[in-house]
Amino acid sequence: RLVEESKRLAAFQAVKDHLLPSYTKIGIGSGSTVVYVVDAIAALGPAITKSMTFYPTGAQSEELIEAAGLNLAYISKLPSGTQLDVAFDGADEVDDDLNLIKGGGACLWQEKIVAAAAKKFVCVADFRKLSPRLGTAWKKGIPIEVLPMAAPRVLDALKQMGSHGARIRPGLPGKAGAIVTDNGMWIIDAPFAPLLLPKDSEKGLHAENESSGVWTVDALADRLIKLPGVAEIGLFYGQSGLEVASGAQKPVAAYF
Ligand code: DER
């Protein structure tokens, strides 16, 4: 109950702080926390929301927007060069620099595309998601969206990189075989040791050699995104100024 209340409070606060009435294009993420974001937006009432259009990050997100009676559209139809005013989304883990692990809901590819299309990305997460380094609280591994035929070779590469126990995410009961994303891909969850931040190198903490499995956030992201068959990775970048390997915007704030 405490967790749900924390999600709801974070969502309502985030919408209050970051959804200005003048905004017209809003990205909506996926997962259970973003449900409260949509509740908070719907609670503004049609007088405010009728001039706003909402852009989904997958099937669940699309359903949330429609069920709330909000205007639905797709960023693929936006005129070239148009940005969203803001995008709201959840996360599986948030580190001290507001870097994120995302993809617990297997929606990371479209989430990153929508996040990157927004002027401002607001991450909404309950207190469980906050940790000093990624991989401390979220133990399931970094979600990686892959083309199924490349999955075995990506698993081999992950082993070489020091990830132990990386695996293709199995389907839920009632679905034999692997989870298939909204994009027809598979998800590999790749556990690594907690990801180091720039401030760690000042403390003499370094990623040893590649097979040690100890990586900095940006070095790991740069390697993962280049593996043949990887479509997108569940690492989003925070305010530490890390170069973004694949374009996600910096979260403006994370609410807990
Ligand atoms: O898949 C995702 O990245 C989602 O945002 C998800 O990980 C957050 O899920 P939650 O809000 O249900 O914790």
Tab-separated table of N, CA and C in Angstrom, residues 101-102 138-143 169 188-192:
chain	number	residue	atom	x	y	z
A	101	ILE	N	17.798	2.709	-15.037
A	101	ILE	CA	17.573	1.438	-15.713
A	101	ILE	C	16.089	1.417	-16.052
A	102	LYS	N	15.802	1.156	-17.337
A	102	LYS	CA	14.406	1.039	-17.773
A	102	LYS	C	14.253	-0.210	-18.614
A	138	TRP	N	18.067	-2.861	-8.408
A	138	TRP	CA	17.446	-3.638	-9.484
A	138	TRP	C	18.397	-4.776	-9.855
A	139	LYS	N	18.083	-5.978	-9.433
A	139	LYS	CA	19.025	-7.104	-9.574
A	139	LYS	C	18.752	-7.942	-10.818
A	140	LYS	N	17.683	-7.589	-11.533
A	140	LYS	CA	17.289	-8.482	-12.650
A	140	LYS	C	18.167	-8.293	-13.889
A	141	GLY	N	18.970	-7.241	-13.885
A	141	GLY	CA	19.855	-7.034	-15.033
A	141	GLY	C	19.377	-5.887	-15.909
A	142	ILE	N	20.241	-5.434	-16.772
A	142	ILE	CA	19.897	-4.348	-17.688
A	142	ILE	C	19.088	-4.929	-18.842
A	143	PRO	N	17.859	-4.444	-19.049
A	143	PRO	CA	17.073	-4.951	-20.184
A	143	PRO	C	17.668	-4.483	-21.516
A	169	ARG	N	14.383	-13.031	-21.635
A	169	ARG	CA	13.255	-12.915	-20.698
A	169	ARG	C	12.133	-13.877	-21.112
A	188	ILE	N	16.669	-9.329	-23.492
A	188	ILE	CA	17.679	-10.028	-22.678
A	188	ILE	C	17.908	-9.185	-21.443
A	189	ASP	N	17.880	-9.810	-20.278
A	189	ASP	CA	18.204	-9.122	-19.015
A	189	ASP	C	19.635	-9.499	-18.633
A	190	ALA	N	20.494	-8.497	-18.541
A	190	ALA	CA	21.932	-8.747	-18.340
A	190	ALA	C	22.413	-8.149	-17.018
A	191	PRO	N	22.613	-8.996	-15.993
A	191	PRO	CA	23.107	-8.470	-14.711
A	191	PRO	C	24.581	-8.065	-14.799
A	192	PHE	N	24.918	-6.934	-14.202
A	192	PHE	CA	26.309	-6.502	-14.075
A	192	PHE	C	26.522	-6.057	-12.628
